Coordinates of C-alpha atoms in Angstrom, one line a residue:
X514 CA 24.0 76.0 120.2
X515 CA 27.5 75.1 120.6
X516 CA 29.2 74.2 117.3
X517 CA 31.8 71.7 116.4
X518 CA 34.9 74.3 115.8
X519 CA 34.1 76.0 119.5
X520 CA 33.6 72.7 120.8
X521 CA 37.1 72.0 119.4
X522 CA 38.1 75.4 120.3
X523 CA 37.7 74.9 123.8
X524 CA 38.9 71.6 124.3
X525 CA 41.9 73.1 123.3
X526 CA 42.1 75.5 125.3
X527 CA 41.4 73.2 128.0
X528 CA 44.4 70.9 127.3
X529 CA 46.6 73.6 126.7
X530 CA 46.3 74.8 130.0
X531 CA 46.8 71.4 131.5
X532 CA 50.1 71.1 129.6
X533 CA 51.2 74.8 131.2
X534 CA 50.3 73.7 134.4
X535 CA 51.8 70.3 134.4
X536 CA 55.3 72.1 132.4
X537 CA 54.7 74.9 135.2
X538 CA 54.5 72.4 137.8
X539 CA 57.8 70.1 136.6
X540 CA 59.8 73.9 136.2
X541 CA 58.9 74.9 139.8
X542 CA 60.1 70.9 140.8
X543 CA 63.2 71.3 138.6
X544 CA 64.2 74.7 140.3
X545 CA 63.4 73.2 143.7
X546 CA 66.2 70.1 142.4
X547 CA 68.7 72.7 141.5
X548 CA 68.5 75.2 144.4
X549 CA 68.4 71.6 147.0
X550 CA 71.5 71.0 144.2
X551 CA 73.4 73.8 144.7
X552 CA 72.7 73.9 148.6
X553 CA 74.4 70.6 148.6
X554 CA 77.2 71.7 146.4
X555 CA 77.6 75.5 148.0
X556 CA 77.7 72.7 151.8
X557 CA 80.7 70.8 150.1
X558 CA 82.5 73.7 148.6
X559 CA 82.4 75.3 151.9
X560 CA 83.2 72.0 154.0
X561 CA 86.3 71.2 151.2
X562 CA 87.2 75.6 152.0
X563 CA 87.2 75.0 155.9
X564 CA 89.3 71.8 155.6
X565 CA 91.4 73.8 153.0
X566 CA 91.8 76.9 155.6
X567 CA 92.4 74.7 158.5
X568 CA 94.8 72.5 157.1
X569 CA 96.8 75.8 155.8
X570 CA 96.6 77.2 159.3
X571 CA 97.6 73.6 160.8
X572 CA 100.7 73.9 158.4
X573 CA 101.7 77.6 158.7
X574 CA 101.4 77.0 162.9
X575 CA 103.5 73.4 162.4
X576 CA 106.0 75.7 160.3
X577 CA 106.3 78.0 162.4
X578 CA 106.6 76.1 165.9
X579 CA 109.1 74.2 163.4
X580 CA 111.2 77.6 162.6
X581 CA 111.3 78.6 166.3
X582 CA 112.2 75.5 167.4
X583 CA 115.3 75.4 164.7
X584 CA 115.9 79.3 165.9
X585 CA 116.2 78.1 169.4
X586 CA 118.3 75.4 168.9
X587 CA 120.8 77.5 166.8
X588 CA 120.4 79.9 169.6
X589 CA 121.4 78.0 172.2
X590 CA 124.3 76.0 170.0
X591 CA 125.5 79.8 169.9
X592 CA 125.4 80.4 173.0
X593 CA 127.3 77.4 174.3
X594 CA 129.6 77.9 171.9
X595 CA 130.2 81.3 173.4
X596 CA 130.3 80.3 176.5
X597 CA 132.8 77.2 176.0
X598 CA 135.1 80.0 174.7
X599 CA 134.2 82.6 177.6
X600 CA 135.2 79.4 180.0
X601 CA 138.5 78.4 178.5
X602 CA 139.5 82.5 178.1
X603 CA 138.7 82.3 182.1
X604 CA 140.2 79.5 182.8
X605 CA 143.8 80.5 181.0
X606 CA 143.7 83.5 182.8
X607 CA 143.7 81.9 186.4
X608 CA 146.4 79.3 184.7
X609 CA 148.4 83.0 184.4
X610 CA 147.3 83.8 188.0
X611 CA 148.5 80.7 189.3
X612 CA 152.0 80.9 187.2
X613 CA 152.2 84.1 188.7
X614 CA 151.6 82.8 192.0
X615 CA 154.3 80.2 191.6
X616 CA 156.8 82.8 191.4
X617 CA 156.3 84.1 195.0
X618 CA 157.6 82.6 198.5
X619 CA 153.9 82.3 199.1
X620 CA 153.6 79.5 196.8
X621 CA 156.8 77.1 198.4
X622 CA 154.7 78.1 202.0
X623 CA 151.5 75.8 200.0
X624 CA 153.5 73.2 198.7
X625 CA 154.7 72.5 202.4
X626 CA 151.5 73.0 204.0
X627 CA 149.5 71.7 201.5
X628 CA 152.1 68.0 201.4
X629 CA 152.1 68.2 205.6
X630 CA 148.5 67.5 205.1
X631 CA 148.4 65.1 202.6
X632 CA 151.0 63.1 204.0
X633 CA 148.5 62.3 206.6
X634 CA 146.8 59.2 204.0
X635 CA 150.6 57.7 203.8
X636 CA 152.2 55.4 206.9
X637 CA 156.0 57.0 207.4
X638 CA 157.2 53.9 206.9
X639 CA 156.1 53.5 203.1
X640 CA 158.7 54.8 200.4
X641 CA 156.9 57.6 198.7
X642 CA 157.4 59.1 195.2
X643 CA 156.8 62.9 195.0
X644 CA 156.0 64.2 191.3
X645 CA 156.5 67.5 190.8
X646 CA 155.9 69.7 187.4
X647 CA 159.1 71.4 185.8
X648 CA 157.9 75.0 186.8
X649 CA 159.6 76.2 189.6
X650 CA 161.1 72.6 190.3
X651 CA 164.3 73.4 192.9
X652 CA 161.5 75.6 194.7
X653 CA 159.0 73.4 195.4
X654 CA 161.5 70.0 195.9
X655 CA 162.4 72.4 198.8
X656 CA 159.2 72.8 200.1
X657 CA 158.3 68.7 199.6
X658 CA 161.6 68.0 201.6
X659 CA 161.3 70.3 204.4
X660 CA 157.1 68.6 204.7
X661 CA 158.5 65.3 204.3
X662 CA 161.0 65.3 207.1
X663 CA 158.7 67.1 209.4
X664 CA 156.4 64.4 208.9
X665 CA 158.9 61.9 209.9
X666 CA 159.4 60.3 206.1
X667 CA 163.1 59.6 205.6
X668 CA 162.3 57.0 202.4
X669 CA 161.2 59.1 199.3
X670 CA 161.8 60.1 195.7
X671 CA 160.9 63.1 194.0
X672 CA 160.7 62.9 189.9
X673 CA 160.1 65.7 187.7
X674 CA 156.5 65.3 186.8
X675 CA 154.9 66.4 183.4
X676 CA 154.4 70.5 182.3
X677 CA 150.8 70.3 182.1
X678 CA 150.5 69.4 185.7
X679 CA 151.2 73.0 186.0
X680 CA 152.3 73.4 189.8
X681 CA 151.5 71.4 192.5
X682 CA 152.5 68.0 193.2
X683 CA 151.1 64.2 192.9
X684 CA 151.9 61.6 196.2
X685 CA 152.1 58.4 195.3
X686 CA 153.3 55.2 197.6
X687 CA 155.7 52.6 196.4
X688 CA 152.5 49.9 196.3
X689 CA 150.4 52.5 194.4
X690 CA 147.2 51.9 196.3
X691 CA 147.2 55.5 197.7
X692 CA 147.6 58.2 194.9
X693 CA 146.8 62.1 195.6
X694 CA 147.0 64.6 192.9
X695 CA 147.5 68.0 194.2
X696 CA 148.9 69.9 191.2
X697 CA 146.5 72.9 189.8
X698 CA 145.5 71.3 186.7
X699 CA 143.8 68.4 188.7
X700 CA 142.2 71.3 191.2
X701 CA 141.2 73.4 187.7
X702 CA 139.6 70.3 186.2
X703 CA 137.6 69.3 189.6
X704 CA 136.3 73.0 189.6
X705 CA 135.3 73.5 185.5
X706 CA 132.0 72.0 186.4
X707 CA 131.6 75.0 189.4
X708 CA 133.0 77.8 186.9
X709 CA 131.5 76.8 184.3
X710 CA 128.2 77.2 186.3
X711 CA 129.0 80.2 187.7
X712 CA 129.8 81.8 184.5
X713 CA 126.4 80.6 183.3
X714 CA 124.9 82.7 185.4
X715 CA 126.9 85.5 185.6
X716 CA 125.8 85.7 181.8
X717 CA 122.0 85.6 182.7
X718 CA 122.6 88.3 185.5
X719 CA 124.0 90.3 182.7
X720 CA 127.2 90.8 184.5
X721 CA 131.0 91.5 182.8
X722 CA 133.4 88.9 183.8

């Protein structure tokens, strides 16, 4: 026969377990809330690392297109910088050629051939001013007078132009609706566009000017 105490005993017993099981139970459903927990978390801490790491990368490549871009650009200031300065070295050094050129025989032959030719726009019968720069003045008045009567103009005036025409001459009729400029300035200034072109790529060639 079964007594009161074992009874009491087993009962228990009995309940005890059933609290283990239901506390074993509510761990195991706790530990499943923490590990679905930190799976969650470990997700956004890796999402918040990739936006991290891409937005560095986006900034670093954004940086650096930026410093290139500024590199470039200082780079090519330089270089037409330089080659502004190559261009005005070159072009005093055909100014020389041509001051040179002006002190030769040769150079009264192109005044006249060169005014014969131009006289051509102009009617004979139209007084026509001749400018001519100081440089070798007497020498190339020659020349203008000798084209102008062989082109049959007996009413002109030649003026002493200004130095930074260089050499050459500028036409001009008394009504000032025909005006040619044939001094070397005016033919350097048409033809900085062409050197400066030319000189732009004798520098990618490479080549020594």
């Amino acid at each position: 026969m079964v007594t009161l105490e074992q009874k009491l005993s087993l009962f228990k017993k009995l309940v005890d377990e059933k609290v283990q099981k239901e506390i074993d139970e509510q761990i195991l459903n706790k530990d499943d809330e923490i590990k679905e927990f930190l799976e969650k978390e470990k997700q956004v801490l890796e999402s918040n690392a990739n936006r991290t790491k891409k937005a560095a990368i986006e900034r670093i490549k954004r940086q650096k297109s930026e410093a290139i871009s500024t590199m470039i650009q200082q780079e090519r200031k330089l270089y037409l910088k330089k080659n502004e300065e190559i261009l005005r070295d070159l072009l005093a050094k055909i100014e020389d050629k041509i001051r040179d050129f002006m002190q030769t025989d040769k150079y009264k032959e192109h005044i006249e051939a060169t005014m014969l030719t131009s006289l051509e726009a102009f009617s004979s019968e139209e007084h026509i001013y001749v400018y001519i720069p100081p440089t070798n003045f007497n020498k190339a008045k020659e020349a203008a007078e000798s084209a102008l009567k062989k082109a049959g103009f007996e009413n002109y005036t030649i003026i002493e132009a200004e130095p930074n025409y260089i050499g050459g001459f500028v036409l001009e009729n008394e009504r000032q609706t025909i005006r040619l400029n044939k001094t070397f300035a005016e033919a350097l200034y048409l033809k900085r566009e062409d050197l400066g072109q030319m000189l732009h790529d004798a520098i990618r060639r490479g080549e020594t000017l």
